[in-house]
Amino acid sequence: MTEVWKSNENKFCKYCKCWVADNKMSQAGHEQGVRHKKAVEEKLSDMKRKAVSDMKSAKDEAHWLRKMEAAALVDYKAKDITSNRDFTAKLYNNEDLPDVGVRYEAGPSNEPAGAIGPKIP
């Protein structure tokens, strides 16, 4: 009877992008090699460079968001606060706010038709 040939298992090195025999001697020899050490060093420097780049882009994004929010607030104060009397405008102008403790319930109202919201004392 003939024996069936079976190849040895191989392991892939993600740094060097090559296949190495799956035994201790081959792996140790590969990891001690100049090519592998250089590939690992390049990978680490790429990771550091990417981290710095990501941090810089996050800072830039935060900076531009702060600028946009500040510009929006200035525009809001210039246009909406003087002409539109919404809840936020009243907050910025330090005006009396409606009573927020009032509970609204569905059903017939005792208020005259056309009355909107709670009565402000």
mmCIF file of C-alpha atoms in Angstrom:
data_model
loop_
_atom_site.group_PDB
_atom_site.id
_atom_site.type_symbol
_atom_site.label_atom_id
_atom_site.label_comp_id
_atom_site.label_asym_id
_atom_site.label_seq_id
_atom_site.Cartn_x
_atom_site.Cartn_y
_atom_site.Cartn_z
ATOM 1 C CA MET A 1 0.000 0.000 0.000
ATOM 2 C CA THR A 2 1.264 3.473 -0.863
ATOM 3 C CA GLU A 3 1.473 6.266 1.639
ATOM 4 C CA VAL A 4 -0.389 9.441 0.835
ATOM 5 C CA TRP A 5 1.829 12.495 0.556
ATOM 6 C CA LYS A 6 0.867 15.415 2.778
ATOM 7 C CA SER A 7 2.568 18.801 2.659
ATOM 8 C CA ASN A 8 3.759 20.541 5.801
ATOM 9 C CA GLU A 9 1.587 23.285 7.223
ATOM 10 C CA ASN A 10 2.684 26.838 6.480
ATOM 11 C CA LYS A 11 2.101 29.996 8.451
ATOM 12 C CA PHE A 12 1.621 33.435 6.916
ATOM 13 C CA CYS A 13 3.727 36.325 8.233
ATOM 14 C CA LYS A 14 1.515 39.418 8.121
ATOM 15 C CA TYR A 15 4.496 41.791 8.317
ATOM 16 C CA CYS A 16 6.566 40.292 5.502
ATOM 17 C CA LYS A 17 3.572 38.943 3.571
ATOM 18 C CA CYS A 18 5.237 35.595 3.013
ATOM 19 C CA TRP A 19 4.682 31.986 4.010
ATOM 20 C CA VAL A 20 6.922 30.257 6.580
ATOM 21 C CA ALA A 21 6.968 26.570 7.513
ATOM 22 C CA ASP A 22 4.954 25.938 10.659
ATOM 23 C CA ASN A 23 7.749 24.669 12.896
ATOM 24 C CA LYS A 24 9.770 26.355 15.600
ATOM 25 C CA MET A 25 13.069 26.388 13.726
ATOM 26 C CA SER A 26 11.665 27.987 10.578
ATOM 27 C CA GLN A 27 9.660 30.548 12.507
ATOM 28 C CA ALA A 28 12.604 31.449 14.744
ATOM 29 C CA GLY A 29 14.906 31.778 11.735
ATOM 30 C CA HIS A 30 12.383 33.989 9.948
ATOM 31 C CA GLU A 31 11.771 36.208 12.989
ATOM 32 C CA GLN A 32 15.532 36.677 13.502
ATOM 33 C CA GLY A 33 15.983 37.662 9.868
ATOM 34 C CA VAL A 34 16.777 41.182 8.689
ATOM 35 C CA ARG A 35 13.786 41.307 6.336
ATOM 36 C CA HIS A 36 11.292 40.459 9.107
ATOM 37 C CA LYS A 37 12.816 42.913 11.600
ATOM 38 C CA LYS A 38 12.732 45.693 9.012
ATOM 39 C CA ALA A 39 9.094 44.884 8.107
ATOM 40 C CA VAL A 40 8.042 44.949 11.779
ATOM 41 C CA GLU A 41 9.851 48.253 12.300
ATOM 42 C CA GLU A 42 8.095 49.766 9.264
ATOM 43 C CA LYS A 43 4.726 48.512 10.494
ATOM 44 C CA LEU A 44 5.269 50.118 13.918
ATOM 45 C CA SER A 45 6.328 53.430 12.384
ATOM 46 C CA ASP A 46 3.248 53.344 10.114
ATOM 47 C CA MET A 47 1.031 52.742 13.152
ATOM 48 C CA LYS A 48 2.604 55.689 14.992
ATOM 49 C CA ARG A 49 2.264 57.917 11.925
ATOM 50 C CA LYS A 50 -1.386 56.922 11.524
ATOM 51 C CA ALA A 51 -2.104 57.602 15.206
ATOM 52 C CA VAL A 52 -0.576 61.089 14.946
ATOM 53 C CA SER A 53 -2.523 61.764 11.756
ATOM 54 C CA ASP A 54 -5.808 60.594 13.338
ATOM 55 C CA MET A 55 -5.204 62.747 16.412
ATOM 56 C CA LYS A 56 -4.465 65.776 14.224
ATOM 57 C CA SER A 57 -7.606 65.234 12.143
ATOM 58 C CA ALA A 58 -9.696 64.855 15.320
ATOM 59 C CA LYS A 59 -8.292 68.161 16.634
ATOM 60 C CA ASP A 60 -9.000 69.854 13.302
ATOM 61 C CA GLU A 61 -12.543 68.490 13.290
ATOM 62 C CA ALA A 62 -13.165 69.714 16.844
ATOM 63 C CA HIS A 63 -11.723 73.126 15.934
ATOM 64 C CA TRP A 64 -13.989 73.503 12.885
ATOM 65 C CA LEU A 65 -17.034 72.326 14.847
ATOM 66 C CA ARG A 66 -16.355 74.956 17.534
ATOM 67 C CA LYS A 67 -15.993 77.624 14.837
ATOM 68 C CA MET A 68 -19.251 76.533 13.155
ATOM 69 C CA GLU A 69 -21.131 76.526 16.464
ATOM 70 C CA ALA A 70 -19.791 79.969 17.382
ATOM 71 C CA ALA A 71 -20.772 81.360 13.964
ATOM 72 C CA ALA A 72 -24.222 79.782 14.238
ATOM 73 C CA LEU A 73 -24.726 81.303 17.701
ATOM 74 C CA VAL A 74 -23.670 84.750 16.476
ATOM 75 C CA ASP A 75 -26.044 84.436 13.525
ATOM 76 C CA TYR A 76 -28.823 83.185 15.803
ATOM 77 C CA LYS A 77 -28.356 86.111 18.176
ATOM 78 C CA ALA A 78 -28.271 88.592 15.302
ATOM 79 C CA LYS A 79 -31.334 87.287 13.439
ATOM 80 C CA ASP A 80 -33.592 85.043 15.478
ATOM 81 C CA ILE A 81 -33.463 86.472 18.982
ATOM 82 C CA THR A 82 -34.708 89.900 17.978
ATOM 83 C CA SER A 83 -37.393 88.734 15.542
ATOM 84 C CA ASN A 84 -38.470 85.311 16.810
ATOM 85 C CA ARG A 85 -39.758 84.957 20.348
ATOM 86 C CA ASP A 86 -39.178 81.248 20.914
ATOM 87 C CA PHE A 87 -38.171 79.571 24.148
ATOM 88 C CA THR A 88 -34.433 79.814 23.463
ATOM 89 C CA ALA A 89 -34.655 83.505 22.555
ATOM 90 C CA LYS A 90 -36.377 84.166 25.853
ATOM 91 C CA LEU A 91 -33.582 82.305 27.647
ATOM 92 C CA TYR A 92 -30.888 84.448 26.007
ATOM 93 C CA ASN A 93 -32.795 87.680 26.691
ATOM 94 C CA ASN A 94 -33.387 86.687 30.334
ATOM 95 C CA GLU A 95 -37.151 87.048 29.940
ATOM 96 C CA ASP A 96 -39.735 85.285 32.059
ATOM 97 C CA LEU A 97 -40.327 81.777 30.814
ATOM 98 C CA PRO A 98 -43.697 80.031 30.781
ATOM 99 C CA ASP A 99 -44.446 77.750 33.704
ATOM 100 C CA VAL A 100 -42.993 74.393 32.708
ATOM 101 C CA GLY A 101 -44.692 72.613 35.624
ATOM 102 C CA VAL A 102 -48.100 72.803 33.924
ATOM 103 C CA ARG A 103 -49.455 69.400 32.895
ATOM 104 C CA TYR A 104 -51.307 69.114 29.646
ATOM 105 C CA GLU A 105 -54.081 66.567 29.364
ATOM 106 C CA ALA A 106 -56.142 65.554 26.382
ATOM 107 C CA GLY A 107 -59.817 66.345 26.439
ATOM 108 C CA PRO A 108 -62.111 69.330 26.273
ATOM 109 C CA SER A 109 -60.510 72.618 27.191
ATOM 110 C CA ASN A 110 -61.880 75.323 29.444
ATOM 111 C CA GLU A 111 -59.904 77.910 27.516
ATOM 112 C CA PRO A 112 -61.616 80.063 24.905
ATOM 113 C CA ALA A 113 -61.109 79.032 21.286
ATOM 114 C CA GLY A 114 -57.879 80.433 19.889
ATOM 115 C CA ALA A 115 -55.982 80.407 23.196
ATOM 116 C CA ILE A 116 -52.656 78.652 22.807
ATOM 117 C CA GLY A 117 -50.489 77.372 25.650
ATOM 118 C CA PRO A 118 -50.728 77.995 29.388
ATOM 119 C CA LYS A 119 -51.707 81.326 30.865
ATOM 120 C CA ILE A 120 -48.700 83.287 32.001
ATOM 121 C CA PRO A 121 -49.377 84.908 35.379
#
